[in-house]
CSV table of C-alpha atoms and ligand atoms in Angstrom, one decimal:
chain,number,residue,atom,x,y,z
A,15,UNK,CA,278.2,73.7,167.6
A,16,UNK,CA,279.3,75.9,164.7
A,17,UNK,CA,282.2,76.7,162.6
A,18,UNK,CA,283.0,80.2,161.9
A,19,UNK,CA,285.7,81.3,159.7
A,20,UNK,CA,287.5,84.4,160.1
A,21,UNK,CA,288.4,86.2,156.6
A,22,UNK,CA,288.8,89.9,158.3
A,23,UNK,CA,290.5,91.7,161.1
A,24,UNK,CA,290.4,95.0,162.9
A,25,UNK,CA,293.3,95.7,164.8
A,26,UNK,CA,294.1,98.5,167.3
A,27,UNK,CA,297.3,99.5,169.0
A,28,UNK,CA,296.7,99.3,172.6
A,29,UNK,CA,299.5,99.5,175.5
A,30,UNK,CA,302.4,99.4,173.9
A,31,UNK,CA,303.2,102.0,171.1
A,32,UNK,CA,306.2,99.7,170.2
A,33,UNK,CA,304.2,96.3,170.4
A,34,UNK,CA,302.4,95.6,167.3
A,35,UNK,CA,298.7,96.0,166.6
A,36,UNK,CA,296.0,93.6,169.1
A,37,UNK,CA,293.5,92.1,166.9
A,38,UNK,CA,290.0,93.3,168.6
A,39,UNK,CA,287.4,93.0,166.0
A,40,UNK,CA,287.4,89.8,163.8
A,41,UNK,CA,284.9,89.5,160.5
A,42,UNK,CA,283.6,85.7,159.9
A,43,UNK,CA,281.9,84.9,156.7
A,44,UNK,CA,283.4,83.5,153.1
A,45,UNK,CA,285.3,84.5,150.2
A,46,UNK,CA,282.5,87.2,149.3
A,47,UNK,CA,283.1,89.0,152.5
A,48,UNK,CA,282.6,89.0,156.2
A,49,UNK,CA,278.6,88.6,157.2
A,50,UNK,CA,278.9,89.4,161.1
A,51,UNK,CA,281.9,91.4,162.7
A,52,UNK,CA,282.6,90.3,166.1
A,53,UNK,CA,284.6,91.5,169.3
A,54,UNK,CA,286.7,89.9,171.0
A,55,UNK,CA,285.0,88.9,174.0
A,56,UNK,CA,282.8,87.5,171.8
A,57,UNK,CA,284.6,85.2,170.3
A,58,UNK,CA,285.6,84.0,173.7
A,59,UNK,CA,281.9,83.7,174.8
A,60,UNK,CA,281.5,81.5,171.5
A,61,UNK,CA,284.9,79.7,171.8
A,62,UNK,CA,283.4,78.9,175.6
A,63,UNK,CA,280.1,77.5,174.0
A,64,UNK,CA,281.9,75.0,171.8
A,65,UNK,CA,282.1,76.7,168.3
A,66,UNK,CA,285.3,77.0,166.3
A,67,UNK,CA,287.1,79.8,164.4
A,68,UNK,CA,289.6,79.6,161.8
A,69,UNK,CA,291.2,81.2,159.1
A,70,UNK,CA,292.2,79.3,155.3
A,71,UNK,CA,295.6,80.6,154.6
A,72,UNK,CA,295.0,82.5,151.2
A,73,UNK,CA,298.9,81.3,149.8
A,74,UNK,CA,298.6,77.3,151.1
A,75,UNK,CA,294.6,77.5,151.4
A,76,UNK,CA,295.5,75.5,155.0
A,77,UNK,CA,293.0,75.9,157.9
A,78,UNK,CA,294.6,76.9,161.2
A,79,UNK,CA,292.6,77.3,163.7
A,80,UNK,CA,292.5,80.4,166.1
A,81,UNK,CA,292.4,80.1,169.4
A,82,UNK,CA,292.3,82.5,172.9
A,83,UNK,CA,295.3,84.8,173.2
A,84,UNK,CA,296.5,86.6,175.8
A,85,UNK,CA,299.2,89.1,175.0
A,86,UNK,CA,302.6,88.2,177.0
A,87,UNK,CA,303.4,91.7,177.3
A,88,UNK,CA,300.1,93.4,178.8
A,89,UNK,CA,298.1,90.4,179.3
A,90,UNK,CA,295.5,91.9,176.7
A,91,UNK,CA,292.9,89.3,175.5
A,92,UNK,CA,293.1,88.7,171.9
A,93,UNK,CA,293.0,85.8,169.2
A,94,UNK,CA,296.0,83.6,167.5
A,95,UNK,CA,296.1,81.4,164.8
A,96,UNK,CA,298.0,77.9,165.0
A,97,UNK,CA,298.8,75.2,162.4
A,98,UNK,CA,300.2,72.1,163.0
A,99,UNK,CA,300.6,73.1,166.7
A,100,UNK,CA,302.6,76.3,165.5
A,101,UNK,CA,301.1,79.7,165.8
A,102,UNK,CA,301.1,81.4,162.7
A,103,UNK,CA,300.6,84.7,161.3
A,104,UNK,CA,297.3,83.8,159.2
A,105,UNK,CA,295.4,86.7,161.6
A,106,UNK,CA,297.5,88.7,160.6
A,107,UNK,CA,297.7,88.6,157.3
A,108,UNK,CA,294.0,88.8,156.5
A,109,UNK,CA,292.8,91.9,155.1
A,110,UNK,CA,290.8,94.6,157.6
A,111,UNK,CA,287.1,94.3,157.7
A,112,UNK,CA,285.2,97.4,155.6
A,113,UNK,CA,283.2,98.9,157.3
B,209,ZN,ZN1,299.9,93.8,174.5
C-alpha cells in the first residue's frame, strides 16, 4: 500500500457551463513538484488497490484526505478532499500541474 500526495490539479469544465471546473488530472509528488500526473480513473483503480491520496493544506499545512467523488449534478467521477469528516476545498486550491 502507498501514500500519494496530490500537490497539482488539472481541471476541465465538463457538462455544465455554469457548474464549476471537474478535477480530471491530479499531479502527486512533493513540494518540488508533481513526479507522475494521473487521471482520474486512475486514482480510482489505486484508491480500489488500497493506496491513499491527500493533499497538505498549504495555509494550515493539515492533511485531508481525498476521496472518490461523484458530481451531484452530472454524476461525473471526480476526487474531493475532506478534513475532519468535512469536505474541503484543498483540491481546489492547489496550483495546476505544468505541463
Ligand atoms: Zn458535473
Amino acid at each position: 500500500m502507498a501514500e500519494y500526495r496530490i500537490v497539482c490539479t488539472l481541471q476541465s469544465p465538463t457538462c455544465n457551463p455554469l457548474e464549476s471546473a471537474h478535477i480530471v488530472n491530479v499531479g502527486t509528488g512533493d513540494q518540488q513538484g508533481y513526479s507522475r500526473l494521473w487521471t482520474v480513473s486512475e486514482v480510482y483503480v489505486s484508491m480500489d488497490l488500497g493506496n491513499k491520496f491527500y493533499t497538505i493544506s498549504p495555509s494550515s499545512g493539515k492533511r485531508a484526505n481525498v476521496y472518490k467523488y461523484q458530481c451531484n449534478k452530472c454524476g461525473k467521477p471526480t476526487l474531493r478532499s475532506a478534513s475532519d469528516n468535512k469536505w474541503d476545498n484543498n483540491l481546489d486550491s492547489l496550483p495546476v500541474c505544468q505541463r
